[in-house]
mmCIF file with all atom_site columns, C-alpha atoms in Angstrom:
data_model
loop_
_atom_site.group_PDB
_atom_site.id
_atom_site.type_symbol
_atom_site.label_atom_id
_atom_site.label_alt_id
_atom_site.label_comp_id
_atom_site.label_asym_id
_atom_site.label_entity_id
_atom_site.label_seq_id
_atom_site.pdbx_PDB_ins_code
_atom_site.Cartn_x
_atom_site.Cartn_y
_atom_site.Cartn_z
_atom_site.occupancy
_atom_site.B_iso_or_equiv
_atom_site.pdbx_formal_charge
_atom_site.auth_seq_id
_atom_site.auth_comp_id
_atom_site.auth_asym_id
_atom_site.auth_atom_id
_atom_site.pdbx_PDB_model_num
ATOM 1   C CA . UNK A 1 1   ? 24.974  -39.428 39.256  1.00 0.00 ? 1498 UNK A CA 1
ATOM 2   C CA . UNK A 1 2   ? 21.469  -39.484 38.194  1.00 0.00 ? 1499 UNK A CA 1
ATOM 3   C CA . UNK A 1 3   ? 19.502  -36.075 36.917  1.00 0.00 ? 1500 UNK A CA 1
ATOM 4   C CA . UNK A 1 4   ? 16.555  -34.314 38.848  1.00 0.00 ? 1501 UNK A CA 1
ATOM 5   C CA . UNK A 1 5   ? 13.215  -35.233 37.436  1.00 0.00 ? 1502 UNK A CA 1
ATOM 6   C CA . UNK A 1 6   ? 12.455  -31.875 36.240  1.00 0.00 ? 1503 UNK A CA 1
ATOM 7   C CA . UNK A 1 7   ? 15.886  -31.138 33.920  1.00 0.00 ? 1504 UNK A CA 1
ATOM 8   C CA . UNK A 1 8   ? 14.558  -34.619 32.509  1.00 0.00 ? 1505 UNK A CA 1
ATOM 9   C CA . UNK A 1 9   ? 11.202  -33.234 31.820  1.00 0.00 ? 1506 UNK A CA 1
ATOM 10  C CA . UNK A 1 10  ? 12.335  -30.114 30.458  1.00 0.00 ? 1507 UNK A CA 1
ATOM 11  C CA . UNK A 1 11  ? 14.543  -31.465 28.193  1.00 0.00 ? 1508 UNK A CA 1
ATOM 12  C CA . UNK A 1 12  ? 11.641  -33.347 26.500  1.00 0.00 ? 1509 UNK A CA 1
ATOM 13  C CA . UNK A 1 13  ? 9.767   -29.741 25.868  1.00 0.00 ? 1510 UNK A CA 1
ATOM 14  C CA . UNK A 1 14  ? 12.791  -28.178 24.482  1.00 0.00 ? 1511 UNK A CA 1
ATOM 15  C CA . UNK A 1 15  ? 11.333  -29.126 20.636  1.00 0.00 ? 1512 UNK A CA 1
ATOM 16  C CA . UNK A 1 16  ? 8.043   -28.336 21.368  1.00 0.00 ? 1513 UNK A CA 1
ATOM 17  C CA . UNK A 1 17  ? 8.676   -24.607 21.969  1.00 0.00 ? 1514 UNK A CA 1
ATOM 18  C CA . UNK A 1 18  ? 10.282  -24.243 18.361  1.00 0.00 ? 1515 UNK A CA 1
ATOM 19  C CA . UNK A 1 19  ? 7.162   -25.740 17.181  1.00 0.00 ? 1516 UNK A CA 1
ATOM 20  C CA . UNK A 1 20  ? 5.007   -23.490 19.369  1.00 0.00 ? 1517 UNK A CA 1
ATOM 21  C CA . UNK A 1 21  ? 6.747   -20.226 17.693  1.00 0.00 ? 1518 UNK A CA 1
ATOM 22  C CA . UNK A 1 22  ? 6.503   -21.667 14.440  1.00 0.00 ? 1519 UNK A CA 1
ATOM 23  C CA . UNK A 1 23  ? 2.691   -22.012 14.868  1.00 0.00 ? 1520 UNK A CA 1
ATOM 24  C CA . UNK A 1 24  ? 2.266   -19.434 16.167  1.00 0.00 ? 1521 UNK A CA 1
ATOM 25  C CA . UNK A 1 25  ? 4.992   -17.421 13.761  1.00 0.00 ? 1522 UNK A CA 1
ATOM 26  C CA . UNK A 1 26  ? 2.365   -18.322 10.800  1.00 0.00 ? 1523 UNK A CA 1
ATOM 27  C CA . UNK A 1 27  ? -0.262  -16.922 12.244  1.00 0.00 ? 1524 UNK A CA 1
ATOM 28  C CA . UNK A 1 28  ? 0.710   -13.578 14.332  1.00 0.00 ? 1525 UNK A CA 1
ATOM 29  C CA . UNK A 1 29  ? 2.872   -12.186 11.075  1.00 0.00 ? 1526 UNK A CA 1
ATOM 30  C CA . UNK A 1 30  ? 0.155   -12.082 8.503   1.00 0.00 ? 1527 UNK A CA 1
ATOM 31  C CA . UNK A 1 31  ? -2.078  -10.319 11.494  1.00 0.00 ? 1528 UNK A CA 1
ATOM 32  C CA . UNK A 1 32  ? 0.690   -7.817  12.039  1.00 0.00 ? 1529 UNK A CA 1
ATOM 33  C CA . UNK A 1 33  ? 1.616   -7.168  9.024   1.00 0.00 ? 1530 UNK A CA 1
ATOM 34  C CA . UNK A 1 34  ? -1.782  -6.673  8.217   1.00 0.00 ? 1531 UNK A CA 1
ATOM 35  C CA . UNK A 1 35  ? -2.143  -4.356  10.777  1.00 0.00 ? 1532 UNK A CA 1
ATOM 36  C CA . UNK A 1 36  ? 1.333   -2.183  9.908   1.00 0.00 ? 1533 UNK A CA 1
ATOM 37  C CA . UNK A 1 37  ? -0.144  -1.950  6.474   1.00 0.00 ? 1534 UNK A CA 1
ATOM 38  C CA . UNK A 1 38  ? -3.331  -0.501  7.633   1.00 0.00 ? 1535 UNK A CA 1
ATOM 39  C CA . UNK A 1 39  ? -1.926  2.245   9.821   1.00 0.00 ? 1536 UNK A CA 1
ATOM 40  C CA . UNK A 1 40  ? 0.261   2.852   7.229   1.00 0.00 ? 1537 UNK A CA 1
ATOM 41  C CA . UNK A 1 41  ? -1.974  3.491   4.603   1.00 0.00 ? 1538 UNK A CA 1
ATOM 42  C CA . UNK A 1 42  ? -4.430  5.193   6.891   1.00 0.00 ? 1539 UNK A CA 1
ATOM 43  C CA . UNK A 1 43  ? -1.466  8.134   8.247   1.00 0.00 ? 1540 UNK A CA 1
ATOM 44  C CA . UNK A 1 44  ? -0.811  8.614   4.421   1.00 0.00 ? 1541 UNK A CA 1
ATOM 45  C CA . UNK A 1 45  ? -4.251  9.227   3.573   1.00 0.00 ? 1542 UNK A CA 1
ATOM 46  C CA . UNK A 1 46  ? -4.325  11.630  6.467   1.00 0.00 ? 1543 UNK A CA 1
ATOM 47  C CA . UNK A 1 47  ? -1.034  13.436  5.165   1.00 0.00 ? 1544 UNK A CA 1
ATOM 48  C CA . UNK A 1 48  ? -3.480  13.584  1.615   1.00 0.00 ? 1545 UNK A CA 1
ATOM 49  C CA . UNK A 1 49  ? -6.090  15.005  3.255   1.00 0.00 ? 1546 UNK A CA 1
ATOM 50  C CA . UNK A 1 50  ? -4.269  17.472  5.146   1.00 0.00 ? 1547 UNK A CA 1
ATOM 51  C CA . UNK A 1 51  ? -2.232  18.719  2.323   1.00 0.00 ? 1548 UNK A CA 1
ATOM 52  C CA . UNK A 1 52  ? -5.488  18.869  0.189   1.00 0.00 ? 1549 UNK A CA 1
ATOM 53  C CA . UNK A 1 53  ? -6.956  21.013  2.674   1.00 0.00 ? 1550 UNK A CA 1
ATOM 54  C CA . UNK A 1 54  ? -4.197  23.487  3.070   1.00 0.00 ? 1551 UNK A CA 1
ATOM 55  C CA . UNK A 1 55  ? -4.107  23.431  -1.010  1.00 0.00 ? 1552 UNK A CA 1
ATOM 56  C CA . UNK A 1 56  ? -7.679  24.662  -0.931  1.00 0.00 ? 1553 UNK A CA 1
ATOM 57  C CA . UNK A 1 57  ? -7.453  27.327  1.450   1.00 0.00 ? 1554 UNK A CA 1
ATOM 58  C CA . UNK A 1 58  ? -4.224  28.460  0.007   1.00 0.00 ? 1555 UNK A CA 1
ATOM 59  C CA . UNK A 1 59  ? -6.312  28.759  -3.695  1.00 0.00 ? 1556 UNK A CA 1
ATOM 60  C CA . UNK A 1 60  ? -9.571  30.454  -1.522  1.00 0.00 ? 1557 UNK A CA 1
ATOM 61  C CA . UNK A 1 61  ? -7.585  33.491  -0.232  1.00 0.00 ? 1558 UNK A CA 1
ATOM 62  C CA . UNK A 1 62  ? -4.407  34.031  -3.039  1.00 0.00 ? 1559 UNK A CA 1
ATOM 63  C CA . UNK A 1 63  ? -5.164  36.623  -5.833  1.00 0.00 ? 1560 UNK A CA 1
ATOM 64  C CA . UNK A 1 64  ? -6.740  34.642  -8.612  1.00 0.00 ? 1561 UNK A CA 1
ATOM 65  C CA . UNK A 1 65  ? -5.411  36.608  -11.901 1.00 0.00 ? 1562 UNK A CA 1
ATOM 66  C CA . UNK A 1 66  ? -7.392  34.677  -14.862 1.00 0.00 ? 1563 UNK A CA 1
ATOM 67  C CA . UNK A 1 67  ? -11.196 35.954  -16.577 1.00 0.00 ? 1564 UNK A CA 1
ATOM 68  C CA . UNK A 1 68  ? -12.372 32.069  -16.877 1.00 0.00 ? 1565 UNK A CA 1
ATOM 69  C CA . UNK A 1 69  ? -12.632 29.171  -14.486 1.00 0.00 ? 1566 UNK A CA 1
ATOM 70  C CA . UNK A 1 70  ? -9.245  27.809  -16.243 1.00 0.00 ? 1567 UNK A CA 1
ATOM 71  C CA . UNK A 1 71  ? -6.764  29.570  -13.405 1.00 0.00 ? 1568 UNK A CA 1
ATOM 72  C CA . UNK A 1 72  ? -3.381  31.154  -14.782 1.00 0.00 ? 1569 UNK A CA 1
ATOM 73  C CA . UNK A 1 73  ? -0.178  29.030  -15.189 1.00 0.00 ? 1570 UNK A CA 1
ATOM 74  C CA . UNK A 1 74  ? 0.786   30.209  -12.143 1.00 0.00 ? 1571 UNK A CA 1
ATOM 75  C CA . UNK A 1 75  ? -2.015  30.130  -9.982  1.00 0.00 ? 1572 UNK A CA 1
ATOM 76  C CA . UNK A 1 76  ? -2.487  26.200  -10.631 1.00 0.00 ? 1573 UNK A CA 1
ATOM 77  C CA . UNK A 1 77  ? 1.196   25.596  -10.372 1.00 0.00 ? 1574 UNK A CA 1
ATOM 78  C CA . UNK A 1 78  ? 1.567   27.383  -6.227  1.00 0.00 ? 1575 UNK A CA 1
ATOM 79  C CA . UNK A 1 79  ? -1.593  25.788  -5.340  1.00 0.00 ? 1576 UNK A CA 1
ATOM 80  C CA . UNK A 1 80  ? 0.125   22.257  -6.526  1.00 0.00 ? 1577 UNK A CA 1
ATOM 81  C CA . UNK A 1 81  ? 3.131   23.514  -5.290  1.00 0.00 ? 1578 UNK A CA 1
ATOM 82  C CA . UNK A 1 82  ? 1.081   23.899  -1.782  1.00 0.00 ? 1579 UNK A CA 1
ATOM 83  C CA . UNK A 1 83  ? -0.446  20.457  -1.910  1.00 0.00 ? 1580 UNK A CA 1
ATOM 84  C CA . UNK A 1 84  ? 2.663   19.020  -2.894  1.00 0.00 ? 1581 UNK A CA 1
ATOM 85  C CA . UNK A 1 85  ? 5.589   20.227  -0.813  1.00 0.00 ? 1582 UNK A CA 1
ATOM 86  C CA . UNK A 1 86  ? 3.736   22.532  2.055   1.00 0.00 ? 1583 UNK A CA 1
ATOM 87  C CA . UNK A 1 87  ? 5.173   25.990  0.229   1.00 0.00 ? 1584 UNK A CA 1
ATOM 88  C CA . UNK A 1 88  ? 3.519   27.683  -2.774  1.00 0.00 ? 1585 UNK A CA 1
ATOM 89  C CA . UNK A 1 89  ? 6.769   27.945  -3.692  1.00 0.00 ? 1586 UNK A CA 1
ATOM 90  C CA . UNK A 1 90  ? 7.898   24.342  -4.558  1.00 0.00 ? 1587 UNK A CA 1
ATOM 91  C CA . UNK A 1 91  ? 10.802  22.173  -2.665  1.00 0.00 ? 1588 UNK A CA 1
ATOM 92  C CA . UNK A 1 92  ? 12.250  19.013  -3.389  1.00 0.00 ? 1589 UNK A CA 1
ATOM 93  C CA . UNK A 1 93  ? 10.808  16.857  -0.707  1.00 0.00 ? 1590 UNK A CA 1
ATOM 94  C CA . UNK A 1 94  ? 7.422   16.268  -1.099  1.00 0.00 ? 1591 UNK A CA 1
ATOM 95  C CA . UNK A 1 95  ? 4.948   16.100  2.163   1.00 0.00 ? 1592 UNK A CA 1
ATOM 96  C CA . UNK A 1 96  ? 3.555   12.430  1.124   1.00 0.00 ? 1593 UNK A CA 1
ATOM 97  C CA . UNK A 1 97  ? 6.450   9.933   -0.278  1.00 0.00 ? 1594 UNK A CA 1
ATOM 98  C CA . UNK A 1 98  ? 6.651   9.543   -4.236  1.00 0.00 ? 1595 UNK A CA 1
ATOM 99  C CA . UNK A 1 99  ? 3.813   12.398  -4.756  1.00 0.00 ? 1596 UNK A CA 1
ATOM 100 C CA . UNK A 1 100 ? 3.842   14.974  -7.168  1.00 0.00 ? 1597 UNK A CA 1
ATOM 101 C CA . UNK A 1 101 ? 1.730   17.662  -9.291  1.00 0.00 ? 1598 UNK A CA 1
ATOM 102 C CA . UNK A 1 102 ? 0.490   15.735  -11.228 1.00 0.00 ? 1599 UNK A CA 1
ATOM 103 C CA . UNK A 1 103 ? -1.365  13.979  -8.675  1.00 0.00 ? 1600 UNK A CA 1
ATOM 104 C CA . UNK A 1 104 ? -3.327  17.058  -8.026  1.00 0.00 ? 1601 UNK A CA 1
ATOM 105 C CA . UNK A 1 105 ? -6.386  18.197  -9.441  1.00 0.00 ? 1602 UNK A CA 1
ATOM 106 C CA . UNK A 1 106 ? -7.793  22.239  -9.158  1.00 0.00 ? 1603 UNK A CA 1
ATOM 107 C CA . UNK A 1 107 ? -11.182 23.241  -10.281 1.00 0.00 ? 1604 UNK A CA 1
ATOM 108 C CA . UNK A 1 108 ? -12.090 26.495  -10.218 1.00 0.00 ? 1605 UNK A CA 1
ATOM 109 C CA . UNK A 1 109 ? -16.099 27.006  -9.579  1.00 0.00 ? 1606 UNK A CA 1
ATOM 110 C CA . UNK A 1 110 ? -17.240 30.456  -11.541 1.00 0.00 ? 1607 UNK A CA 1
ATOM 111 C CA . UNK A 1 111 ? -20.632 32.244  -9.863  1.00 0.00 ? 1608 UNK A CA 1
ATOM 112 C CA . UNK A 1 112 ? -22.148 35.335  -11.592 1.00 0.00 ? 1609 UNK A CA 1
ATOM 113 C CA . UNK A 1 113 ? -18.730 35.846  -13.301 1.00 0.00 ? 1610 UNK A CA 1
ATOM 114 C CA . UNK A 1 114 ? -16.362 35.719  -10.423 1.00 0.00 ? 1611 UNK A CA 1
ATOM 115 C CA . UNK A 1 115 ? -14.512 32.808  -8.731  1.00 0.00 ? 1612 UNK A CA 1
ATOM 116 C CA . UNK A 1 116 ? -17.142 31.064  -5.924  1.00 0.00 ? 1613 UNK A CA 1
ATOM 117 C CA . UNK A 1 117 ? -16.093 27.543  -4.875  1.00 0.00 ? 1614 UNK A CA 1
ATOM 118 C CA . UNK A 1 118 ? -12.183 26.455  -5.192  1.00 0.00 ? 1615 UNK A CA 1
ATOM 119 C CA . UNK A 1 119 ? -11.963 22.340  -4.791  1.00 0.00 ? 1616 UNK A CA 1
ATOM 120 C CA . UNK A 1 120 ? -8.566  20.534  -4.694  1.00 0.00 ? 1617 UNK A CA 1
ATOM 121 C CA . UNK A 1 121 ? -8.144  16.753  -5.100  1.00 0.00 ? 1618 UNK A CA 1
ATOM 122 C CA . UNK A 1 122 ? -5.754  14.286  -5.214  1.00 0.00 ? 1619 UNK A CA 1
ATOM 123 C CA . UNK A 1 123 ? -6.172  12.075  -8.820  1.00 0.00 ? 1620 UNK A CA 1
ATOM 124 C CA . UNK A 1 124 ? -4.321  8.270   -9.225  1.00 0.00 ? 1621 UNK A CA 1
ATOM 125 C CA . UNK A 1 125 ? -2.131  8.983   -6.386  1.00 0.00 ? 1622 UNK A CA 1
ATOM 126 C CA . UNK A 1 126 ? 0.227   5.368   -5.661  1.00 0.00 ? 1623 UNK A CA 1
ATOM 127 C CA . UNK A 1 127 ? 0.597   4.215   -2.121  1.00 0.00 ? 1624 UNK A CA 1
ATOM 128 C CA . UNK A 1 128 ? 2.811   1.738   -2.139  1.00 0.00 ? 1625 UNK A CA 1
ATOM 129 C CA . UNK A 1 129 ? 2.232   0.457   1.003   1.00 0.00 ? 1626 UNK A CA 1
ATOM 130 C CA . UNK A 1 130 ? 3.725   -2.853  3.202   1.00 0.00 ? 1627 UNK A CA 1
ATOM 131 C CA . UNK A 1 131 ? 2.161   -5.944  0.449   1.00 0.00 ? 1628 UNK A CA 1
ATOM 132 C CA . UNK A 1 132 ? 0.283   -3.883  -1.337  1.00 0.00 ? 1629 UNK A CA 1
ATOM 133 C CA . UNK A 1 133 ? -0.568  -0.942  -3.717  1.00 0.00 ? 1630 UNK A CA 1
ATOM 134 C CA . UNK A 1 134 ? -3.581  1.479   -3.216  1.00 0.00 ? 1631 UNK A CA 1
ATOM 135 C CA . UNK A 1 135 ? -4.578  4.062   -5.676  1.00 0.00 ? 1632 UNK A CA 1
ATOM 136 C CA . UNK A 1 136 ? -6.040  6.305   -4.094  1.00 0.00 ? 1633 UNK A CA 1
ATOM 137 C CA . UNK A 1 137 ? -8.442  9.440   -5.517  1.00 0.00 ? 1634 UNK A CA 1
ATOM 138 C CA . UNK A 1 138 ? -10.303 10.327  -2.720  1.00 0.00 ? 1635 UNK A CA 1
ATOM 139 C CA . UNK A 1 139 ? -9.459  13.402  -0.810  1.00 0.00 ? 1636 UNK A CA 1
ATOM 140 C CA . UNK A 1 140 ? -10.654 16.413  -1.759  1.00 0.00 ? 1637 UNK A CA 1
ATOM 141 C CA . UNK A 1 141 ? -11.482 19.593  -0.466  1.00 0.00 ? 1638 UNK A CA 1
ATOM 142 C CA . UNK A 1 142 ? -13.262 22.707  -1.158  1.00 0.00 ? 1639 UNK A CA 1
ATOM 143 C CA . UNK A 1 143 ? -13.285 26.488  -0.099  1.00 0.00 ? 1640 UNK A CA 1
ATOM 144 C CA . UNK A 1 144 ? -15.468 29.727  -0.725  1.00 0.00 ? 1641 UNK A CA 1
ATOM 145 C CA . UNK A 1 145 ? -13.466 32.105  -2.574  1.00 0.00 ? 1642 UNK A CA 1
ATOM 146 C CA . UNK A 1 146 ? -12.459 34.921  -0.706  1.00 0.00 ? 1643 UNK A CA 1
ATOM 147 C CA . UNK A 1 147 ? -9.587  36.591  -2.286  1.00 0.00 ? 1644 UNK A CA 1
ATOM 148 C CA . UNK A 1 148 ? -9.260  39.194  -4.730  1.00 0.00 ? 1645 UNK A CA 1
ATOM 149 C CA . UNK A 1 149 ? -10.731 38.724  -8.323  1.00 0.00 ? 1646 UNK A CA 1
ATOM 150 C CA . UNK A 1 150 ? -8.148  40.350  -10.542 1.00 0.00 ? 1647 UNK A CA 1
ATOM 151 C CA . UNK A 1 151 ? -7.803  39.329  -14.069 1.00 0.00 ? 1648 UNK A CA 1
#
């Protein structure tokens, strides 16, 4: 019984499919990947910059309670605590994987003796994202003061 032309044929290109994928394989996954990584990186940074911000307004309307532009113990520690978990009150799982207070910077801006300009930023902050790390110590933000001065 002899075989149809195009079984023959098609089992001739049965190998060359394999080596079509692997080809291709080596080029497609580093683009990918690539690409993961990027988006990746780029929705942490977001998270950053969206914690930062609520940080900052959090400092610009709570009652600031120290005379210089050092803020009290506690001050610095619930706007952290903002940045950081979401509530000026602290939680165990922080908004943005492996981050914690320490990663967050507050300067207090004095004008004519009374709090002006409060600016939170993220310092040395370790993505570790898909093949690489990042450092990152970019966002920042920065709000009027509007709260109540009492020290």
């Amino acid at each position: 019984m002899s075989v149809p032309v195009f079984r023959k044929r098609r089992r001739r290109q049965g190998g060359n499919a394999l080596i079509e994928f692997a080809l291709a394989f080596g080029f497609l996954f580093p683009l990918l990947a690539g690409a993961f990584q990027f988006g990746y990186a780029f929705f942490i940074y977001n998270e950053l910059q969206n914690a930062v911000r609520h940080g900052a307004r959090y400092a610009a309307y709570k009652t600031y309670d120290s005379d210089t532009a050092t803020p009290s113990t506690a001050f610095a520690n619930s706007v952290k605590n903002a940045v950081v978990y979401g509530d000026p009150a602290g939680g165990s799982i922080p908004i943005v994987p492996l981050m914690n207070s320490g990663n967050v910077k507050l300067v207090v801006t004095f004008t004519n003796g009374v709090p002006g300009m409060m600016t939170v930023s993220v310092q040395n902050y370790t993505l570790d994202a898909f093949l690489r790390t990042f450092t990152i110590n970019k966002p920042a933000a920065s709000f009027s003061y509007v709260g109540v001065y009492a020290p």
